[in-house]
Amino acid sequence: MKQILLLLFLTFHTILFAQIQYEKGYYLTNNGEKVEGYIENKDWKYTPESFSFKSSFNSKEKIISIKNSKLFAFENSKVFEKFTVKIDTSKTQLKNLNTDRNPHYNEKTVFLELLVEGDANLYSNNSTNFKNKYFFKTSTNTITQLVFKEYIIKKSNNGTPSVAENNYFKQQILNNLKCKIIDLNRVNNLSYKKKNLVRVFEDYNKCKDENYNPYYEDKKNSHNIALSIRPGLTYSSIDFTYIDDLNAKFDTEIGYRIGFELEYILPFNNNKWGIIIEPSYSQYDSRIFLKDNNDYTYIDNSQNIEITYNSLGLQAGLRYYFFINNKSSIFINGTFYQQFSASNSNLEIQHSRNFSIYKSTNNLAAGVGFNFNRKIALEINYSNRELLNYSEISAKYNQFSLILSYNFL
């Protein structure tokens, strides 16, 4: 078993450093020169101020800052363009809101991510200090922020303050995106969110050009939920100690398990992180003769031990993917595992007494596996837990599981 674990460790160590992180792309220097190569795609949660670039896939990386580039882009994918803009730097956390409804502008040079390109362009910028800010540019207007701000209204007579909204972005859209399908009723119901703003700007561009197509499809949020059935085989054993000097190691028994897993792929870092929740059922039965630690002789045949352990489990945790190519990936996961033993679970020492197995136990579990096309996966999972621990007796349960998974969604 140690050799298998060592092999798995070396395999994933290699994959960790060998997986493809760079994608074909280019950047423009401040003089407009186009430099082609490979850019590390981190699927940034916050808009970057620099990026890692390689002239060839095997060349040494270098960091290109916003000072030395006016645009960078991935092939057939994301574009980040440098602008000097007036950006609202008002605090957006509820505890930091003030009573001023007007934006507090500061002039900054930033990268903006292009969301929609056409007669009217839509951009976004996100930082650790404030939520997403959206900007637009048309053939007749320079780059301008779409204004949305939350602020506090204090009520008289010591009433509870309330949160109000400055939705000036709606008036900006009405003034600048003139099209019959973008009317007052639609804009009044518009929220300051990426999906809604993208749809409005794309509809406007289609209104201006019937042959308009989005410049790229954002596939990041597709297939972000998986619901899988997970049957498998279990390889389980129990380490048993009785009255200090008598012990037994139950044979490794092959059993079965069944589970249903819900996985949510987090919408950042190129879909590499997932949150997993799985209820499952497994069973274990075994029998062995008690063994004396002092002389290693078996006690008479009537003094044998029998254990039955059937359990329902609920585990929740995180999964991380190492992508090999567009369809194949290796993953690792760690979970917190809560187990509930069935009513017929017990440990019996014949001609002596029965011991009740803990009704509930918790432990950590770890898994590693291979996933193909987000559809079929094979996983090896390990967990251990204490089944009982009294003054004269203890039993520790060890389990490896080989799990086949099929995603219905």
mmCIF file of C-alpha atoms in Angstrom:
data_model
loop_
_atom_site.group_PDB
_atom_site.id
_atom_site.type_symbol
_atom_site.label_atom_id
_atom_site.label_comp_id
_atom_site.label_asym_id
_atom_site.label_seq_id
_atom_site.Cartn_x
_atom_site.Cartn_y
_atom_site.Cartn_z
ATOM 1 C CA MET A 1 0.000 0.000 0.000
ATOM 2 C CA LYS A 2 2.871 2.405 0.759
ATOM 3 C CA GLN A 3 4.233 1.850 -2.753
ATOM 4 C CA ILE A 4 0.815 2.691 -4.247
ATOM 5 C CA LEU A 5 0.555 5.882 -2.208
ATOM 6 C CA LEU A 6 4.087 6.893 -3.212
ATOM 7 C CA LEU A 7 3.284 6.307 -6.870
ATOM 8 C CA LEU A 8 0.127 8.408 -6.591
ATOM 9 C CA PHE A 9 2.047 11.219 -4.905
ATOM 10 C CA LEU A 10 4.722 11.274 -7.607
ATOM 11 C CA THR A 11 2.076 11.191 -10.340
ATOM 12 C CA PHE A 12 0.213 14.187 -9.003
ATOM 13 C CA HIS A 13 3.393 16.077 -8.219
ATOM 14 C CA THR A 14 4.309 15.724 -11.902
ATOM 15 C CA ILE A 15 0.838 16.736 -13.098
ATOM 16 C CA LEU A 16 0.777 19.735 -10.793
ATOM 17 C CA PHE A 17 3.807 21.249 -12.480
ATOM 18 C CA ALA A 18 3.212 19.904 -15.975
ATOM 19 C CA GLN A 19 -0.403 20.875 -16.534
ATOM 20 C CA ILE A 20 -1.146 23.480 -19.208
ATOM 21 C CA GLN A 21 -1.537 26.918 -17.646
ATOM 22 C CA TYR A 22 -0.556 29.108 -20.593
ATOM 23 C CA GLU A 23 -2.804 29.848 -23.559
ATOM 24 C CA LYS A 24 -2.080 31.396 -26.928
ATOM 25 C CA GLY A 25 -2.493 35.139 -26.911
ATOM 26 C CA TYR A 26 -0.832 38.474 -27.504
ATOM 27 C CA TYR A 27 -0.300 41.902 -26.039
ATOM 28 C CA LEU A 28 0.159 45.382 -27.485
ATOM 29 C CA THR A 29 2.995 47.579 -26.328
ATOM 30 C CA ASN A 30 2.394 51.250 -25.638
ATOM 31 C CA ASN A 31 3.631 51.922 -29.192
ATOM 32 C CA GLY A 32 1.018 49.567 -30.644
ATOM 33 C CA GLU A 33 3.430 46.733 -31.449
ATOM 34 C CA LYS A 34 1.743 43.328 -31.324
ATOM 35 C CA VAL A 35 3.703 40.653 -29.433
ATOM 36 C CA GLU A 36 2.402 37.113 -29.828
ATOM 37 C CA GLY A 37 3.072 34.226 -27.472
ATOM 38 C CA TYR A 38 1.470 32.543 -24.463
ATOM 39 C CA ILE A 39 -0.266 34.174 -21.509
ATOM 40 C CA GLU A 40 -1.038 32.526 -18.172
ATOM 41 C CA ASN A 41 -4.815 32.402 -17.806
ATOM 42 C CA LYS A 42 -5.608 32.694 -14.110
ATOM 43 C CA ASP A 43 -9.290 33.437 -14.696
ATOM 44 C CA TRP A 44 -8.851 36.364 -12.334
ATOM 45 C CA LYS A 45 -11.470 37.096 -9.716
ATOM 46 C CA TYR A 46 -10.121 40.639 -9.569
ATOM 47 C CA THR A 47 -9.054 42.533 -12.675
ATOM 48 C CA PRO A 48 -5.262 42.131 -13.023
ATOM 49 C CA GLU A 49 -2.682 44.892 -13.173
ATOM 50 C CA SER A 50 -0.071 42.643 -14.818
ATOM 51 C CA PHE A 51 0.201 39.263 -16.530
ATOM 52 C CA SER A 52 2.727 36.484 -17.101
ATOM 53 C CA PHE A 53 3.904 36.076 -20.705
ATOM 54 C CA LYS A 54 6.063 33.586 -22.646
ATOM 55 C CA SER A 55 7.268 34.150 -26.196
ATOM 56 C CA SER A 56 7.135 30.369 -26.736
ATOM 57 C CA PHE A 57 5.613 27.613 -24.647
ATOM 58 C CA ASN A 58 9.003 26.450 -23.318
ATOM 59 C CA SER A 59 10.625 29.859 -22.896
ATOM 60 C CA LYS A 60 11.128 31.671 -19.606
ATOM 61 C CA GLU A 61 8.170 33.671 -18.348
ATOM 62 C CA LYS A 62 8.239 37.421 -17.791
ATOM 63 C CA ILE A 63 5.816 39.723 -16.048
ATOM 64 C CA ILE A 64 4.274 42.467 -18.190
ATOM 65 C CA SER A 65 2.809 45.305 -16.129
ATOM 66 C CA ILE A 66 0.083 47.745 -17.056
ATOM 67 C CA LYS A 67 2.785 50.378 -17.547
ATOM 68 C CA ASN A 68 4.257 48.432 -20.466
ATOM 69 C CA SER A 69 1.118 47.213 -22.215
ATOM 70 C CA LYS A 70 -2.054 48.859 -23.472
ATOM 71 C CA LEU A 71 -3.909 45.608 -24.205
ATOM 72 C CA PHE A 72 -3.595 41.859 -23.779
ATOM 73 C CA ALA A 73 -5.859 39.107 -25.065
ATOM 74 C CA PHE A 74 -6.287 35.353 -25.298
ATOM 75 C CA GLU A 75 -6.922 33.794 -28.674
ATOM 76 C CA ASN A 76 -10.687 33.753 -29.339
ATOM 77 C CA SER A 77 -11.329 34.642 -25.723
ATOM 78 C CA LYS A 78 -10.886 37.391 -23.172
ATOM 79 C CA VAL A 79 -9.551 40.869 -23.924
ATOM 80 C CA PHE A 80 -8.209 43.347 -21.351
ATOM 81 C CA GLU A 81 -7.677 46.927 -22.498
ATOM 82 C CA LYS A 82 -5.933 49.775 -20.680
ATOM 83 C CA PHE A 83 -7.841 53.000 -20.056
ATOM 84 C CA THR A 84 -7.427 56.063 -17.884
ATOM 85 C CA VAL A 85 -10.888 56.521 -16.418
ATOM 86 C CA LYS A 86 -12.781 58.290 -13.697
ATOM 87 C CA ILE A 87 -13.891 55.454 -11.442
ATOM 88 C CA ASP A 88 -16.157 55.575 -8.411
ATOM 89 C CA THR A 89 -14.134 54.480 -5.386
ATOM 90 C CA SER A 90 -16.991 54.629 -2.874
ATOM 91 C CA LYS A 91 -17.049 51.782 -0.390
ATOM 92 C CA THR A 92 -19.593 49.100 -1.260
ATOM 93 C CA GLN A 93 -19.772 47.067 1.950
ATOM 94 C CA LEU A 94 -22.947 47.746 3.925
ATOM 95 C CA LYS A 95 -21.080 48.774 7.075
ATOM 96 C CA ASN A 96 -19.061 51.344 5.087
ATOM 97 C CA LEU A 97 -21.901 53.028 3.156
ATOM 98 C CA ASN A 98 -22.308 56.794 3.598
ATOM 99 C CA THR A 99 -25.185 59.225 3.076
ATOM 100 C CA ASP A 100 -23.871 60.748 -0.176
ATOM 101 C CA ARG A 101 -25.738 59.502 -3.249
ATOM 102 C CA ASN A 102 -23.125 60.893 -5.637
ATOM 103 C CA PRO A 103 -20.125 58.860 -6.841
ATOM 104 C CA HIS A 104 -16.680 59.681 -5.481
ATOM 105 C CA TYR A 105 -14.516 59.711 -8.591
ATOM 106 C CA ASN A 106 -10.783 59.150 -8.754
ATOM 107 C CA GLU A 107 -8.805 59.070 -11.986
ATOM 108 C CA LYS A 108 -7.031 55.760 -12.410
ATOM 109 C CA THR A 109 -5.240 53.854 -15.149
ATOM 110 C CA VAL A 110 -6.640 50.328 -15.137
ATOM 111 C CA PHE A 111 -7.243 47.296 -17.300
ATOM 112 C CA LEU A 112 -10.893 46.850 -18.245
ATOM 113 C CA GLU A 113 -12.210 43.481 -19.388
ATOM 114 C CA LEU A 114 -14.136 43.645 -22.649
ATOM 115 C CA LEU A 115 -17.551 42.004 -22.237
ATOM 116 C CA VAL A 116 -19.374 43.172 -25.381
ATOM 117 C CA GLU A 117 -17.874 44.545 -28.583
ATOM 118 C CA GLY A 118 -19.798 46.320 -31.313
ATOM 119 C CA ASP A 119 -21.275 49.735 -31.973
ATOM 120 C CA ALA A 120 -21.424 49.968 -28.170
ATOM 121 C CA ASN A 121 -18.763 48.291 -26.039
ATOM 122 C CA LEU A 122 -19.268 47.134 -22.467
ATOM 123 C CA TYR A 123 -16.362 46.702 -20.037
ATOM 124 C CA SER A 124 -15.922 45.695 -16.401
ATOM 125 C CA ASN A 125 -13.426 46.241 -13.610
ATOM 126 C CA ASN A 126 -13.397 44.474 -10.272
ATOM 127 C CA SER A 127 -11.090 45.099 -7.329
ATOM 128 C CA THR A 128 -10.715 44.084 -3.704
ATOM 129 C CA ASN A 129 -11.983 47.515 -2.606
ATOM 130 C CA PHE A 130 -15.290 47.599 -4.472
ATOM 131 C CA LYS A 131 -17.708 45.418 -6.400
ATOM 132 C CA ASN A 132 -17.827 45.208 -10.181
ATOM 133 C CA LYS A 133 -17.880 48.548 -11.954
ATOM 134 C CA TYR A 134 -19.121 48.635 -15.536
ATOM 135 C CA PHE A 135 -18.062 51.026 -18.298
ATOM 136 C CA PHE A 136 -19.302 51.692 -21.805
ATOM 137 C CA LYS A 137 -18.049 53.304 -24.980
ATOM 138 C CA THR A 138 -19.888 54.061 -28.201
ATOM 139 C CA SER A 139 -18.831 55.461 -31.577
ATOM 140 C CA THR A 140 -19.785 58.921 -30.331
ATOM 141 C CA ASN A 141 -18.851 58.692 -26.623
ATOM 142 C CA THR A 142 -15.589 58.158 -24.776
ATOM 143 C CA ILE A 143 -15.213 55.517 -22.074
ATOM 144 C CA THR A 144 -17.564 56.295 -19.175
ATOM 145 C CA GLN A 145 -18.597 54.460 -16.028
ATOM 146 C CA LEU A 146 -22.182 53.273 -15.733
ATOM 147 C CA VAL A 147 -23.190 54.776 -12.394
ATOM 148 C CA PHE A 148 -24.671 52.663 -9.632
ATOM 149 C CA LYS A 149 -24.213 53.490 -5.967
ATOM 150 C CA GLU A 150 -25.823 52.362 -2.726
ATOM 151 C CA TYR A 151 -26.083 54.910 0.081
ATOM 152 C CA ILE A 152 -27.756 55.378 3.462
ATOM 153 C CA ILE A 153 -30.908 57.368 4.100
ATOM 154 C CA LYS A 154 -31.274 58.450 7.697
ATOM 155 C CA LYS A 155 -34.856 58.732 8.888
ATOM 156 C CA SER A 156 -36.084 61.351 11.320
ATOM 157 C CA ASN A 157 -37.156 60.623 14.896
ATOM 158 C CA ASN A 158 -34.332 58.091 15.288
ATOM 159 C CA GLY A 159 -35.906 55.741 12.748
ATOM 160 C CA THR A 160 -33.918 52.830 11.352
ATOM 161 C CA PRO A 161 -31.694 53.946 8.429
ATOM 162 C CA SER A 162 -32.382 52.338 5.074
ATOM 163 C CA VAL A 163 -30.315 51.624 1.981
ATOM 164 C CA ALA A 164 -31.172 53.541 -1.186
ATOM 165 C CA GLU A 165 -29.756 53.272 -4.722
ATOM 166 C CA ASN A 166 -28.476 55.764 -7.251
ATOM 167 C CA ASN A 167 -29.429 54.048 -10.538
ATOM 168 C CA TYR A 168 -28.199 56.691 -12.938
ATOM 169 C CA PHE A 169 -26.865 53.911 -15.209
ATOM 170 C CA LYS A 170 -30.430 53.390 -16.430
ATOM 171 C CA GLN A 171 -30.638 56.969 -17.698
ATOM 172 C CA GLN A 172 -27.214 56.591 -19.327
ATOM 173 C CA ILE A 173 -28.428 53.527 -21.229
ATOM 174 C CA LEU A 174 -31.616 55.278 -22.364
ATOM 175 C CA ASN A 175 -29.623 58.295 -23.521
ATOM 176 C CA ASN A 176 -26.930 56.381 -25.394
ATOM 177 C CA LEU A 177 -28.413 53.074 -26.578
ATOM 178 C CA LYS A 178 -31.323 54.258 -28.683
ATOM 179 C CA CYS A 179 -33.213 51.298 -30.086
ATOM 180 C CA LYS A 180 -36.910 50.370 -30.087
ATOM 181 C CA ILE A 181 -36.292 47.176 -28.069
ATOM 182 C CA ILE A 182 -34.542 49.140 -25.318
ATOM 183 C CA ASP A 183 -37.471 51.094 -23.933
ATOM 184 C CA LEU A 184 -38.256 52.710 -20.612
ATOM 185 C CA ASN A 185 -40.074 49.688 -19.210
ATOM 186 C CA ARG A 186 -37.160 47.343 -19.932
ATOM 187 C CA VAL A 187 -34.548 49.727 -18.530
ATOM 188 C CA ASN A 188 -36.549 50.383 -15.368
ATOM 189 C CA ASN A 189 -36.419 46.658 -14.599
ATOM 190 C CA LEU A 190 -32.705 46.405 -15.348
ATOM 191 C CA SER A 191 -30.295 45.476 -12.529
ATOM 192 C CA TYR A 192 -26.627 46.395 -12.306
ATOM 193 C CA LYS A 193 -25.373 42.886 -13.008
ATOM 194 C CA LYS A 194 -23.112 41.485 -15.691
ATOM 195 C CA LYS A 195 -25.608 39.086 -17.271
ATOM 196 C CA ASN A 196 -28.323 41.727 -17.602
ATOM 197 C CA LEU A 197 -26.051 44.470 -18.905
ATOM 198 C CA VAL A 198 -24.414 42.140 -21.436
ATOM 199 C CA ARG A 199 -27.819 41.179 -22.814
ATOM 200 C CA VAL A 200 -28.866 44.840 -23.243
ATOM 201 C CA PHE A 201 -25.645 45.814 -25.010
ATOM 202 C CA GLU A 202 -25.771 42.777 -27.294
ATOM 203 C CA ASP A 203 -29.393 43.526 -28.177
ATOM 204 C CA TYR A 204 -28.442 47.104 -29.010
ATOM 205 C CA ASN A 205 -25.597 45.946 -31.267
ATOM 206 C CA LYS A 206 -27.965 43.518 -33.017
ATOM 207 C CA CYS A 207 -30.369 46.405 -33.488
ATOM 208 C CA LYS A 208 -27.622 48.400 -35.216
ATOM 209 C CA ASP A 209 -26.323 45.438 -37.246
ATOM 210 C CA GLU A 210 -28.528 42.455 -38.059
ATOM 211 C CA ASN A 211 -25.401 40.355 -38.754
ATOM 212 C CA TYR A 212 -23.921 41.066 -35.336
ATOM 213 C CA ASN A 213 -22.445 38.173 -33.356
ATOM 214 C CA PRO A 214 -20.842 38.324 -29.884
ATOM 215 C CA TYR A 215 -17.050 38.495 -30.184
ATOM 216 C CA TYR A 216 -16.630 35.484 -27.880
ATOM 217 C CA GLU A 217 -18.740 33.102 -25.876
ATOM 218 C CA ASP A 218 -18.108 33.084 -22.130
ATOM 219 C CA LYS A 219 -18.330 29.403 -21.239
ATOM 220 C CA LYS A 220 -17.128 29.775 -17.684
ATOM 221 C CA ASN A 221 -20.522 29.265 -16.104
ATOM 222 C CA SER A 222 -21.672 26.391 -18.312
ATOM 223 C CA HIS A 223 -22.008 22.989 -16.653
ATOM 224 C CA ASN A 224 -21.165 24.446 -13.235
ATOM 225 C CA ILE A 225 -23.369 21.930 -11.404
ATOM 226 C CA ALA A 226 -22.930 18.155 -11.483
ATOM 227 C CA LEU A 227 -25.213 15.511 -9.973
ATOM 228 C CA SER A 228 -23.562 12.096 -9.986
ATOM 229 C CA ILE A 229 -24.365 8.568 -8.923
ATOM 230 C CA ARG A 230 -21.290 6.954 -7.315
ATOM 231 C CA PRO A 231 -21.290 3.182 -6.860
ATOM 232 C CA GLY A 232 -18.081 1.505 -5.760
ATOM 233 C CA LEU A 233 -16.134 -1.175 -3.966
ATOM 234 C CA THR A 234 -14.725 -0.757 -0.469
ATOM 235 C CA TYR A 235 -11.556 -2.370 0.908
ATOM 236 C CA SER A 236 -11.912 -2.173 4.678
ATOM 237 C CA SER A 237 -10.111 -3.475 7.750
ATOM 238 C CA ILE A 238 -10.281 -2.931 11.517
ATOM 239 C CA ASP A 239 -7.489 -2.690 14.083
ATOM 240 C CA PHE A 240 -8.781 -4.146 17.352
ATOM 241 C CA THR A 241 -7.329 -4.057 20.897
ATOM 242 C CA TYR A 242 -8.807 -5.867 23.914
ATOM 243 C CA ILE A 243 -7.584 -5.567 27.532
ATOM 244 C CA ASP A 244 -4.225 -4.066 26.440
ATOM 245 C CA ASP A 245 -2.371 -7.304 25.683
ATOM 246 C CA LEU A 246 -4.805 -8.946 23.272
ATOM 247 C CA ASN A 247 -5.246 -7.617 19.762
ATOM 248 C CA ALA A 248 -6.572 -8.598 16.386
ATOM 249 C CA LYS A 249 -6.405 -7.162 12.914
ATOM 250 C CA PHE A 250 -9.472 -8.020 10.916
ATOM 251 C CA ASP A 251 -8.898 -9.144 7.365
ATOM 252 C CA THR A 252 -9.368 -6.652 4.580
ATOM 253 C CA GLU A 253 -12.863 -7.286 3.332
ATOM 254 C CA ILE A 254 -14.327 -6.241 -0.002
ATOM 255 C CA GLY A 255 -17.710 -4.583 0.338
ATOM 256 C CA TYR A 256 -19.834 -2.165 -1.623
ATOM 257 C CA ARG A 257 -20.935 1.429 -1.341
ATOM 258 C CA ILE A 258 -23.357 3.720 -3.135
ATOM 259 C CA GLY A 259 -23.579 7.496 -3.061
ATOM 260 C CA PHE A 260 -25.036 10.538 -4.793
ATOM 261 C CA GLU A 261 -22.817 13.582 -5.139
ATOM 262 C CA LEU A 262 -23.744 17.201 -5.795
ATOM 263 C CA GLU A 263 -20.860 19.348 -7.047
ATOM 264 C CA TYR A 264 -20.811 23.086 -7.666
ATOM 265 C CA ILE A 265 -17.943 24.430 -9.783
ATOM 266 C CA LEU A 266 -16.827 27.815 -8.455
ATOM 267 C CA PRO A 267 -16.920 30.557 -11.138
ATOM 268 C CA PHE A 268 -13.255 31.583 -10.997
ATOM 269 C CA ASN A 269 -9.741 30.191 -11.448
ATOM 270 C CA ASN A 270 -10.756 28.473 -14.711
ATOM 271 C CA ASN A 271 -13.278 26.127 -13.084
ATOM 272 C CA LYS A 272 -10.581 24.353 -11.087
ATOM 273 C CA TRP A 273 -12.360 24.457 -7.702
ATOM 274 C CA GLY A 274 -15.522 22.632 -6.753
ATOM 275 C CA ILE A 275 -17.641 22.279 -3.609
ATOM 276 C CA ILE A 276 -18.878 18.712 -3.105
ATOM 277 C CA ILE A 277 -21.593 17.166 -0.915
ATOM 278 C CA GLU A 278 -22.304 13.422 -0.915
ATOM 279 C CA PRO A 279 -24.580 11.165 1.119
ATOM 280 C CA SER A 280 -23.510 7.507 0.884
ATOM 281 C CA TYR A 281 -24.056 4.003 2.260
ATOM 282 C CA SER A 282 -21.424 1.311 2.878
ATOM 283 C CA GLN A 283 -21.211 -2.056 4.656
ATOM 284 C CA TYR A 284 -18.564 -4.217 6.342
ATOM 285 C CA ASP A 285 -18.721 -7.701 7.957
ATOM 286 C CA SER A 286 -15.792 -9.731 9.267
ATOM 287 C CA ARG A 287 -14.753 -12.383 11.821
ATOM 288 C CA ILE A 288 -11.382 -13.236 13.379
ATOM 289 C CA PHE A 289 -9.894 -15.144 16.324
ATOM 290 C CA LEU A 290 -8.470 -13.162 19.206
ATOM 291 C CA LYS A 291 -4.668 -13.095 19.368
ATOM 292 C CA ASP A 292 -2.432 -12.749 22.439
ATOM 293 C CA ASN A 293 0.287 -10.065 22.119
ATOM 294 C CA ASN A 294 2.586 -11.887 24.503
ATOM 295 C CA ASP A 295 2.923 -15.342 22.940
ATOM 296 C CA TYR A 296 1.123 -14.816 19.571
ATOM 297 C CA THR A 297 -1.012 -17.914 20.090
ATOM 298 C CA TYR A 298 -4.653 -18.073 19.308
ATOM 299 C CA ILE A 299 -7.145 -18.474 22.116
ATOM 300 C CA ASP A 300 -9.492 -21.399 21.747
ATOM 301 C CA ASN A 301 -11.756 -21.355 18.727
ATOM 302 C CA SER A 302 -14.812 -20.431 20.741
ATOM 303 C CA GLN A 303 -13.299 -17.032 21.584
ATOM 304 C CA ASN A 304 -13.674 -15.414 18.175
ATOM 305 C CA ILE A 305 -14.781 -11.841 17.393
ATOM 306 C CA GLU A 306 -17.400 -10.829 14.864
ATOM 307 C CA ILE A 307 -18.172 -7.332 13.690
ATOM 308 C CA THR A 308 -20.955 -5.891 11.572
ATOM 309 C CA TYR A 309 -20.676 -2.251 10.514
ATOM 310 C CA ASN A 310 -23.222 -0.729 8.149
ATOM 311 C CA SER A 311 -23.223 3.037 7.912
ATOM 312 C CA LEU A 312 -24.773 6.069 6.299
ATOM 313 C CA GLY A 313 -22.336 8.887 5.650
ATOM 314 C CA LEU A 314 -22.480 12.538 4.692
ATOM 315 C CA GLN A 315 -19.333 14.227 3.471
ATOM 316 C CA ALA A 316 -18.730 17.807 2.341
ATOM 317 C CA GLY A 317 -15.560 19.464 1.144
ATOM 318 C CA LEU A 318 -13.498 20.863 -1.718
ATOM 319 C CA ARG A 319 -12.224 19.407 -4.983
ATOM 320 C CA TYR A 320 -9.384 20.744 -7.147
ATOM 321 C CA TYR A 321 -8.838 19.873 -10.813
ATOM 322 C CA PHE A 322 -5.547 19.611 -12.719
ATOM 323 C CA PHE A 323 -6.460 19.850 -16.392
ATOM 324 C CA ILE A 324 -4.602 17.582 -18.822
ATOM 325 C CA ASN A 325 -6.501 18.823 -21.890
ATOM 326 C CA ASN A 326 -9.961 20.179 -22.746
ATOM 327 C CA LYS A 327 -11.713 16.931 -21.795
ATOM 328 C CA SER A 328 -9.502 15.145 -19.276
ATOM 329 C CA SER A 329 -8.448 16.120 -15.783
ATOM 330 C CA ILE A 330 -6.963 14.729 -12.600
ATOM 331 C CA PHE A 331 -8.530 15.830 -9.333
ATOM 332 C CA ILE A 332 -7.917 15.695 -5.605
ATOM 333 C CA ASN A 333 -10.454 16.325 -2.878
ATOM 334 C CA GLY A 334 -10.603 16.673 0.864
ATOM 335 C CA THR A 335 -13.803 16.325 2.865
ATOM 336 C CA PHE A 336 -15.229 16.328 6.349
ATOM 337 C CA TYR A 337 -16.995 12.994 6.820
ATOM 338 C CA GLN A 338 -19.866 12.396 9.261
ATOM 339 C CA GLN A 339 -20.826 8.717 9.645
ATOM 340 C CA PHE A 340 -23.970 7.255 11.249
ATOM 341 C CA SER A 341 -23.937 3.546 12.084
ATOM 342 C CA ALA A 342 -27.004 1.413 11.378
ATOM 343 C CA SER A 343 -28.922 -0.159 14.260
ATOM 344 C CA ASN A 344 -27.549 -3.643 13.464
ATOM 345 C CA SER A 345 -23.914 -2.505 13.746
ATOM 346 C CA ASN A 346 -22.064 -4.094 16.664
ATOM 347 C CA LEU A 347 -18.916 -5.906 17.768
ATOM 348 C CA GLU A 348 -19.438 -9.278 19.453
ATOM 349 C CA ILE A 349 -16.913 -11.325 21.445
ATOM 350 C CA GLN A 350 -18.472 -14.754 21.562
ATOM 351 C CA HIS A 351 -19.190 -16.179 25.047
ATOM 352 C CA SER A 352 -18.335 -12.746 26.425
ATOM 353 C CA ARG A 353 -20.345 -9.655 25.522
ATOM 354 C CA ASN A 354 -21.476 -7.307 22.761
ATOM 355 C CA PHE A 355 -20.126 -3.803 22.334
ATOM 356 C CA SER A 356 -22.150 -1.073 20.652
ATOM 357 C CA ILE A 357 -20.426 0.832 17.885
ATOM 358 C CA TYR A 358 -20.573 4.614 18.124
ATOM 359 C CA LYS A 359 -23.822 5.877 16.630
ATOM 360 C CA SER A 360 -22.039 8.834 15.060
ATOM 361 C CA THR A 361 -18.398 9.463 14.186
ATOM 362 C CA ASN A 362 -16.613 12.152 12.199
ATOM 363 C CA ASN A 363 -13.303 12.263 10.431
ATOM 364 C CA LEU A 364 -11.461 13.658 7.423
ATOM 365 C CA ALA A 365 -11.296 11.867 4.073
ATOM 366 C CA ALA A 366 -9.105 12.350 1.007
ATOM 367 C CA GLY A 367 -9.569 11.282 -2.589
ATOM 368 C CA VAL A 368 -7.798 11.355 -5.917
ATOM 369 C CA GLY A 369 -9.171 10.510 -9.329
ATOM 370 C CA PHE A 370 -9.526 10.972 -13.078
ATOM 371 C CA ASN A 371 -12.406 12.771 -14.788
ATOM 372 C CA PHE A 372 -13.339 12.570 -18.471
ATOM 373 C CA ASN A 373 -15.442 15.284 -20.084
ATOM 374 C CA ARG A 374 -17.081 16.233 -16.757
ATOM 375 C CA LYS A 375 -19.162 13.094 -17.240
ATOM 376 C CA ILE A 376 -17.386 9.953 -16.046
ATOM 377 C CA ALA A 377 -14.887 9.759 -13.207
ATOM 378 C CA LEU A 378 -12.911 7.132 -11.309
ATOM 379 C CA GLU A 379 -11.756 7.923 -7.767
ATOM 380 C CA ILE A 380 -9.730 6.321 -4.984
ATOM 381 C CA ASN A 381 -10.815 7.566 -1.561
ATOM 382 C CA TYR A 382 -9.368 6.934 1.906
ATOM 383 C CA SER A 383 -10.848 7.498 5.353
ATOM 384 C CA ASN A 384 -10.445 6.106 8.861
ATOM 385 C CA ARG A 385 -12.418 6.469 12.053
ATOM 386 C CA GLU A 386 -12.703 5.180 15.586
ATOM 387 C CA LEU A 387 -15.683 2.826 15.947
ATOM 388 C CA LEU A 388 -15.463 2.395 19.706
ATOM 389 C CA ASN A 389 -13.056 3.177 22.518
ATOM 390 C CA TYR A 390 -13.858 1.939 25.993
ATOM 391 C CA SER A 391 -11.537 1.289 28.927
ATOM 392 C CA GLU A 392 -10.928 -2.345 27.931
ATOM 393 C CA ILE A 393 -11.529 -2.295 24.167
ATOM 394 C CA SER A 394 -10.948 -0.147 21.071
ATOM 395 C CA ALA A 395 -11.504 -0.553 17.343
ATOM 396 C CA LYS A 396 -10.259 1.640 14.499
ATOM 397 C CA TYR A 397 -11.779 1.362 11.004
ATOM 398 C CA ASN A 398 -9.706 1.912 7.822
ATOM 399 C CA GLN A 399 -11.320 2.116 4.397
ATOM 400 C CA PHE A 400 -10.159 2.527 0.811
ATOM 401 C CA SER A 401 -12.904 2.993 -1.769
ATOM 402 C CA LEU A 402 -12.765 2.596 -5.538
ATOM 403 C CA ILE A 403 -15.604 4.737 -6.890
ATOM 404 C CA LEU A 404 -17.070 5.028 -10.371
ATOM 405 C CA SER A 405 -18.990 8.254 -10.928
ATOM 406 C CA TYR A 406 -21.460 9.248 -13.637
ATOM 407 C CA ASN A 407 -22.780 12.810 -13.980
ATOM 408 C CA PHE A 408 -26.434 13.023 -15.058
ATOM 409 C CA LEU A 409 -26.304 16.746 -15.909
#
